[in-house]
CSV table of C-alpha atoms and ligand atoms in Angstrom, one decimal:
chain,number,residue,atom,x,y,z
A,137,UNK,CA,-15.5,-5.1,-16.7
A,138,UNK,CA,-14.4,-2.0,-15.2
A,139,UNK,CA,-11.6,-1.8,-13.3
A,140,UNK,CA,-11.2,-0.9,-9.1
A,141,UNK,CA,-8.7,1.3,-10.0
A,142,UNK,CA,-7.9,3.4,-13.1
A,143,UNK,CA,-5.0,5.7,-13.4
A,144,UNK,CA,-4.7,7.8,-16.3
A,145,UNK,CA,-1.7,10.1,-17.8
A,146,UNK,CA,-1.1,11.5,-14.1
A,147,UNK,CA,1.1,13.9,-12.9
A,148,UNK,CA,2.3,15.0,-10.2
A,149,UNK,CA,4.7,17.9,-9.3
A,150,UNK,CA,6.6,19.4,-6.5
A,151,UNK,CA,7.2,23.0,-7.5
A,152,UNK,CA,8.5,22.6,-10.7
A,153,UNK,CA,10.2,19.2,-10.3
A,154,UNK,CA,7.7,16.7,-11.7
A,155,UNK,CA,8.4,13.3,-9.5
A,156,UNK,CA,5.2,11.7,-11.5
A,157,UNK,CA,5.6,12.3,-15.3
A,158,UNK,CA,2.7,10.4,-17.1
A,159,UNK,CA,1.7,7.3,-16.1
A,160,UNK,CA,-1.1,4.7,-16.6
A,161,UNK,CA,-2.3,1.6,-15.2
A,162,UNK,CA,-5.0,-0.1,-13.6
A,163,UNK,CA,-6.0,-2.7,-10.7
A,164,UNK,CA,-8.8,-5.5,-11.3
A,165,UNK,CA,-10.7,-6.8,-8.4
A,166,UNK,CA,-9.3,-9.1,-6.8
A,167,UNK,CA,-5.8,-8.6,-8.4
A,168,UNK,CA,-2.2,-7.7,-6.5
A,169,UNK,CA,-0.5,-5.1,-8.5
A,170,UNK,CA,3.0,-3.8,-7.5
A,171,UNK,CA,5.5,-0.9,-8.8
A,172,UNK,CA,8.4,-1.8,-8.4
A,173,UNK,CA,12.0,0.6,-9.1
A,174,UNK,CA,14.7,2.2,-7.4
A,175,UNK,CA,14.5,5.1,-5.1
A,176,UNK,CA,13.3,8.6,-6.5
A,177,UNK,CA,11.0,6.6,-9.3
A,178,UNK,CA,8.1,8.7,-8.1
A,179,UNK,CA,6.2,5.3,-6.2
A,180,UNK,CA,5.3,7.0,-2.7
A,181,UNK,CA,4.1,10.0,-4.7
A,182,UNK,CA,1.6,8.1,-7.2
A,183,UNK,CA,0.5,6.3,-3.5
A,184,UNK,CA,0.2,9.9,-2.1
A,185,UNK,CA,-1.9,11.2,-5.0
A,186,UNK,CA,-4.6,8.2,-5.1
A,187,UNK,CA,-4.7,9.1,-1.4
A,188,UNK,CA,-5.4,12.6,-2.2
A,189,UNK,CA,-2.6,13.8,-0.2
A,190,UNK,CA,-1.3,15.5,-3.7
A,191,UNK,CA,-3.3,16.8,-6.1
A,192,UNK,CA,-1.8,16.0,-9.7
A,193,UNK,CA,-1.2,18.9,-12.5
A,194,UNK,CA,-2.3,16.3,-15.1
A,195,UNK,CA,-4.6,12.9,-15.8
A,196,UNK,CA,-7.5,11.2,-13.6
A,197,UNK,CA,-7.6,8.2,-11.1
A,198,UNK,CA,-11.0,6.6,-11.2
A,199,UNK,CA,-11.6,4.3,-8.4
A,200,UNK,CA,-14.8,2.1,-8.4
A,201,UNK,CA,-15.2,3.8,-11.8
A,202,UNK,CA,-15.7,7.6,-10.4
A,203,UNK,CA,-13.0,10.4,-10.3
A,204,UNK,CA,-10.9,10.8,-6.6
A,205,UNK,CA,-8.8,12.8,-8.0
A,206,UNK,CA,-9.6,16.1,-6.3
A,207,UNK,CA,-11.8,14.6,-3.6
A,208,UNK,CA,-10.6,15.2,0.1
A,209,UNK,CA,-8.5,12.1,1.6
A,210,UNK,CA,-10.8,11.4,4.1
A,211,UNK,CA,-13.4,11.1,1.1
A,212,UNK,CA,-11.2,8.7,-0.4
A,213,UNK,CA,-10.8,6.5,2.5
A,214,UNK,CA,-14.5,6.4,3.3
A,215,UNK,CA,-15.0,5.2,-0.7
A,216,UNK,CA,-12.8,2.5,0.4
A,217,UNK,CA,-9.4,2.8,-0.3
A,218,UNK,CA,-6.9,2.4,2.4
A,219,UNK,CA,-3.0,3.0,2.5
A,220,UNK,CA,-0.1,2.0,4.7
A,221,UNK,CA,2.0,5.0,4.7
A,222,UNK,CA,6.1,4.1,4.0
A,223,UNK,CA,7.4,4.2,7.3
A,224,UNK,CA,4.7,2.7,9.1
A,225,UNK,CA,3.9,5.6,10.7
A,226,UNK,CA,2.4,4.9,13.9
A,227,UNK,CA,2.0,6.1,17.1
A,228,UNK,CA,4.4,4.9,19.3
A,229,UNK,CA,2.6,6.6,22.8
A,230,UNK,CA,-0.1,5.0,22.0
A,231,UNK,CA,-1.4,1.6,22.9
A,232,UNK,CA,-1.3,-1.1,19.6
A,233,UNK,CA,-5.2,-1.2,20.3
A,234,UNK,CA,-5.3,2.6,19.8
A,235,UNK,CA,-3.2,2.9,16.8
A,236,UNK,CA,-6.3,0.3,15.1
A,237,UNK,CA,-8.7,2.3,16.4
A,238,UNK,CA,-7.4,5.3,14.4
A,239,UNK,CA,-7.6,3.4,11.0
A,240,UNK,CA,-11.7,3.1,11.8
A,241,UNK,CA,-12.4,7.3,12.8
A,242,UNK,CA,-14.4,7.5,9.9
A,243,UNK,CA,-16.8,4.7,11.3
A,244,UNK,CA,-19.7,4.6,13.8
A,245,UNK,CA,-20.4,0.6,13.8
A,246,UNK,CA,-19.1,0.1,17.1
A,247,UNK,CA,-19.6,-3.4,17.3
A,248,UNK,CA,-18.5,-3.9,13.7
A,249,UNK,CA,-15.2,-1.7,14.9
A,250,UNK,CA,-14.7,-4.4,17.5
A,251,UNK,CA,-15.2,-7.5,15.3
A,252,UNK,CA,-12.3,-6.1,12.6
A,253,UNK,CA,-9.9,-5.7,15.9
A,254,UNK,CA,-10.4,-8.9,17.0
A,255,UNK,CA,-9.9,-10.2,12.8
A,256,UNK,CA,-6.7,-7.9,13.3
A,257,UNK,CA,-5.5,-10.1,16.2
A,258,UNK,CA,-6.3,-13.2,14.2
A,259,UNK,CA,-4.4,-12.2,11.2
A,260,UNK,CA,-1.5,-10.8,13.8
A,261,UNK,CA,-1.5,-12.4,16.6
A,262,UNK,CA,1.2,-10.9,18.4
A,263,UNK,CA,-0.8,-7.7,18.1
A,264,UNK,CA,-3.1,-9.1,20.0
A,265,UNK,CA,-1.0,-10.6,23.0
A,266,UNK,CA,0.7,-7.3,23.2
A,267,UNK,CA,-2.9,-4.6,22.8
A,268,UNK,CA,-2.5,-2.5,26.1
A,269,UNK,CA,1.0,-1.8,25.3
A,270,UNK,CA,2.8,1.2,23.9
A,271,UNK,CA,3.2,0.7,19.9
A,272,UNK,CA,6.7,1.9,20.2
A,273,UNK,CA,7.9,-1.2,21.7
A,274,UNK,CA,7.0,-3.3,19.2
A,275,UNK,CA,9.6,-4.3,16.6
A,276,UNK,CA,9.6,-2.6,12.9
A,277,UNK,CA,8.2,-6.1,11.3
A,278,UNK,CA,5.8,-5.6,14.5
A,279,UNK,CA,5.0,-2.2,14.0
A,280,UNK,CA,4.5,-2.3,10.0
A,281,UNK,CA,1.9,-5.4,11.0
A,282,UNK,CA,0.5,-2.8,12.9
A,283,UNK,CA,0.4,-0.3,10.4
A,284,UNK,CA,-1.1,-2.8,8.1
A,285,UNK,CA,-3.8,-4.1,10.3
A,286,UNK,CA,-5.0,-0.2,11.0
A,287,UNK,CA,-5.2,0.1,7.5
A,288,UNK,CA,-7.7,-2.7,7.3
A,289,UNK,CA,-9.9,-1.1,10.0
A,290,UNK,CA,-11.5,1.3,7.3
A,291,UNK,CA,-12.9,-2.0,5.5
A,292,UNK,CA,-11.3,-1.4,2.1
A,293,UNK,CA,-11.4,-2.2,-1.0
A,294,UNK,CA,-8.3,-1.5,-1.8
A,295,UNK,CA,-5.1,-2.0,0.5
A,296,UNK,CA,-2.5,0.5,-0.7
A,297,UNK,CA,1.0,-0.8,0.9
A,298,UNK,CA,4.2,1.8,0.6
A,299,UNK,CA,7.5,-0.5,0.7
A,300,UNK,CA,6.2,-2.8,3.8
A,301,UNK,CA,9.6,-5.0,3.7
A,302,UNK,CA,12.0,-2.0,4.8
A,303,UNK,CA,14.3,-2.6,7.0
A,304,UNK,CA,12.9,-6.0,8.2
A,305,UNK,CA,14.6,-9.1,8.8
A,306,UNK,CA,14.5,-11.4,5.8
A,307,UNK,CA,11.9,-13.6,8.4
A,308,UNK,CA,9.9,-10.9,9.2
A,309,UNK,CA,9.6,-9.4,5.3
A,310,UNK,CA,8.5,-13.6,4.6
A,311,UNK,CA,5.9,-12.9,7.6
A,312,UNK,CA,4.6,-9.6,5.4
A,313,UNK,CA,4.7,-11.2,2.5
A,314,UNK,CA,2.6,-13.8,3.4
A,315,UNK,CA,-0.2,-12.2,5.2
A,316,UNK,CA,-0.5,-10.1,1.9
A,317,UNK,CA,-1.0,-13.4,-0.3
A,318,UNK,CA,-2.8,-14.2,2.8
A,319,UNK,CA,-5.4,-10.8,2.2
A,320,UNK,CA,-5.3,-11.6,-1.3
A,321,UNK,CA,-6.8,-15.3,-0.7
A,322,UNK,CA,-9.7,-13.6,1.3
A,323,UNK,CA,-10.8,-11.4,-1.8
A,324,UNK,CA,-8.4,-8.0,-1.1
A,325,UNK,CA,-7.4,-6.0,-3.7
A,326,UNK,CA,-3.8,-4.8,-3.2
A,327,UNK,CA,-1.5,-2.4,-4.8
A,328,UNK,CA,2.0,-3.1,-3.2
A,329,UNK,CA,5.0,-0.8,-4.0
A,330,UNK,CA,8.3,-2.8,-3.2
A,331,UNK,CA,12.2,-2.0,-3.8
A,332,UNK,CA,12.4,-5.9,-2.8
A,333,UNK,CA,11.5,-6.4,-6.5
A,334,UNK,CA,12.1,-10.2,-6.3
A,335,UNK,CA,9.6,-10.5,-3.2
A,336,UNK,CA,7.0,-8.2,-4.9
A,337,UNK,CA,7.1,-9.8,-8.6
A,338,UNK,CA,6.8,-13.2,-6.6
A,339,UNK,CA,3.1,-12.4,-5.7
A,340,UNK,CA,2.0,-9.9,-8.2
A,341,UNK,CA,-0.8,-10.5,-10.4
A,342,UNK,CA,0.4,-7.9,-12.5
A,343,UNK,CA,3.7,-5.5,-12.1
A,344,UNK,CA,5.4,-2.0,-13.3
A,345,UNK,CA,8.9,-0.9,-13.3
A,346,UNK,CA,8.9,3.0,-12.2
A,347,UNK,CA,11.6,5.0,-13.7
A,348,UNK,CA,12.0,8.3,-13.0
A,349,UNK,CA,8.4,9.1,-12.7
A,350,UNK,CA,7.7,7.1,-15.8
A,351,UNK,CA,6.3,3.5,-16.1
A,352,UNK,CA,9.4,1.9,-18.1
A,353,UNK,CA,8.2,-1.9,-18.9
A,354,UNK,CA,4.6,-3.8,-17.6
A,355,UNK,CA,3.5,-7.3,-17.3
A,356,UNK,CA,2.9,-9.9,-14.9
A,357,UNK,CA,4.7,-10.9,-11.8
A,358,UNK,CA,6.1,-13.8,-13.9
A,359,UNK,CA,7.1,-12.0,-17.0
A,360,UNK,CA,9.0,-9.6,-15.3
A,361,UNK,CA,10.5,-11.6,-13.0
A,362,UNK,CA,11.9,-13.5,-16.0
A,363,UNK,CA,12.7,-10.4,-18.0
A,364,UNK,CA,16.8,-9.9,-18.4
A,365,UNK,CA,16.6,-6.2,-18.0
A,366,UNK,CA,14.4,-5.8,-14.6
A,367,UNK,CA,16.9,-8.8,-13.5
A,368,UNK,CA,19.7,-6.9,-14.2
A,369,UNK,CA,18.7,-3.9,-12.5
A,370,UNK,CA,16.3,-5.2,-9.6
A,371,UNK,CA,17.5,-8.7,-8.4
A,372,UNK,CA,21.4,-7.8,-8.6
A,373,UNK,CA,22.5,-10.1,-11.4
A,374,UNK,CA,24.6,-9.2,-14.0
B,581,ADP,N1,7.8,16.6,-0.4
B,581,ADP,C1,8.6,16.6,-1.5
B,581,ADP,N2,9.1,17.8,-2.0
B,581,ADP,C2,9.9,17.9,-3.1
B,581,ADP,N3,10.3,16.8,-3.8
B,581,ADP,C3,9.9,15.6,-3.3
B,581,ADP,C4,9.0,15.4,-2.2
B,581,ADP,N4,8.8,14.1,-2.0
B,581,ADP,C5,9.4,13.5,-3.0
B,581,ADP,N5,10.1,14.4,-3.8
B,581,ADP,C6,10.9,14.0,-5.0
B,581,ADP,O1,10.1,13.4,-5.9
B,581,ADP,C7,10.7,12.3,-6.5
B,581,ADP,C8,10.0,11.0,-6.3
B,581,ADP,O2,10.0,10.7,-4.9
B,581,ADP,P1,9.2,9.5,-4.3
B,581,ADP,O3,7.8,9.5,-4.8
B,581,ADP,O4,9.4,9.5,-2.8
B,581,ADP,O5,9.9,8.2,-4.9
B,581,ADP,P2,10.0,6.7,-4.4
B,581,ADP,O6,8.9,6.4,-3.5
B,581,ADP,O7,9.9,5.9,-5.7
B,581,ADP,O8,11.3,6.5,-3.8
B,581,ADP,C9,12.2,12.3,-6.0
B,581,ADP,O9,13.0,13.0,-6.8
B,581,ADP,C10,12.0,13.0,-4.7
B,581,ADP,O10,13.2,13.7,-4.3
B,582,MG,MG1,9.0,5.7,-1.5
């Protein structure tokens, strides 16, 4: 079986710093795959380069068995791969209905548009109470639900999310957590990057520990949940 996503001995450079440094892995249908590791480990830039938002110096990503790497992001995202920028992102003038409306531009189905809004509201339903106002007045939790349900208006296959839990309320990162073993239950393909290792390992299918632009130690959620070292460094115990 071929895998959704295959990425191969990538790099990835600013100038001449390389954040990305040679990594490898790969994402199963169906699966829930995070990388997990401190700030700096190169994460948002191995999300960034799937995206085609970098270009790497190095390596392939194959995703539904054909090279991205190279391809335009918009390309990308109409092949089916979707990502939650870190930070949320979203557009805080503009109504919560509008900011879901930007994650379907690349689509013309307008009743098929309209359908995923209203499966956006079911998944989130506070989206849903609050869709003619301004996105800024939501709360962060609020808003990365926001940023998450505009990903899922391209219809992906994959959900790429950058560190959804920052800065939320430990209730709010539970709320997150769930809806993503919530996606997962309905068939999405996920590839979470965390720093809330403990929350992340506790879902994952299959994990990687990022170290300075390299992968440092793989296995499943379990495994490394249980593994001294990544306890030592990731979940504060000594
Ligand atoms: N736009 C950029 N220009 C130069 N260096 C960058 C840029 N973005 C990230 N970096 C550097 O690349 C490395 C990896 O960063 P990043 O991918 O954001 O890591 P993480 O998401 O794991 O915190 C860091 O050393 C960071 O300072
Ligand atoms: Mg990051």
């Amino acid at each position: 079986m071929t895998a959704l996503l295959e990425v191969q001995d990538l790099r990835v450079a600013y100038g001449k710093i390389e954040a990305v440094k040679g990594i490898s892995f790969s994402i199963e249908e169906g699966q829930v795959v995070t990388l997990i590791g401190t700030n700096g480990a190169g994460k948002t830039t191995t999300l960034r380069t799937i995206s085609g938002l970098h270009q790497p110096t190095a390596g392939s990503i194959l995703f539904k068995g054909e090279r991205i790497d190279g391809k335009p992001a918009h390309e990308i995202v109409r092949m089916g791969l979707a990502h939650s920028p870190e930070g949320r992102r979203i557009f805080a003038r503009m109504t919560i209905e509008e900011n879901l409306l930007l994650g379907a531009f690349l689509r013309r189905d307008t009743p098929g548009i309209q359908a995923d809004v209203e499966r956006a509201y079911e998944l989130f339903p506070i989206l849903g109470e609050r869709r003619k106002q301004a996105a800024g007045t939501l709360s962060g939790g609020e808003q990365q639900m926001l940023a998450m349900g505009r990903a899922l208006m391209s219809q992906p296959k994959l959900l790429m999310l950058d560190e959804p839990s920052m800065g939320l309320s430990p209730i709010m990162m539970q709320k997150i957590m769930s809806t993503i073993t919530e996606l997962r239950a309905q068939g999405m393909t996920i590839l979470l990057v965390e720093q809330n290792a403990q929350a992340a390992l506790s879902l994952a299918d299959q994990g990687h520990v990022m170290e300075v632009g390299r992968i440092s130690l793989s296995g499943t959620g379990a495994d490394l949940l249980h593994d001294e070292s990544v306890r030592k460094a990731y979940l504060g115990e000594d």
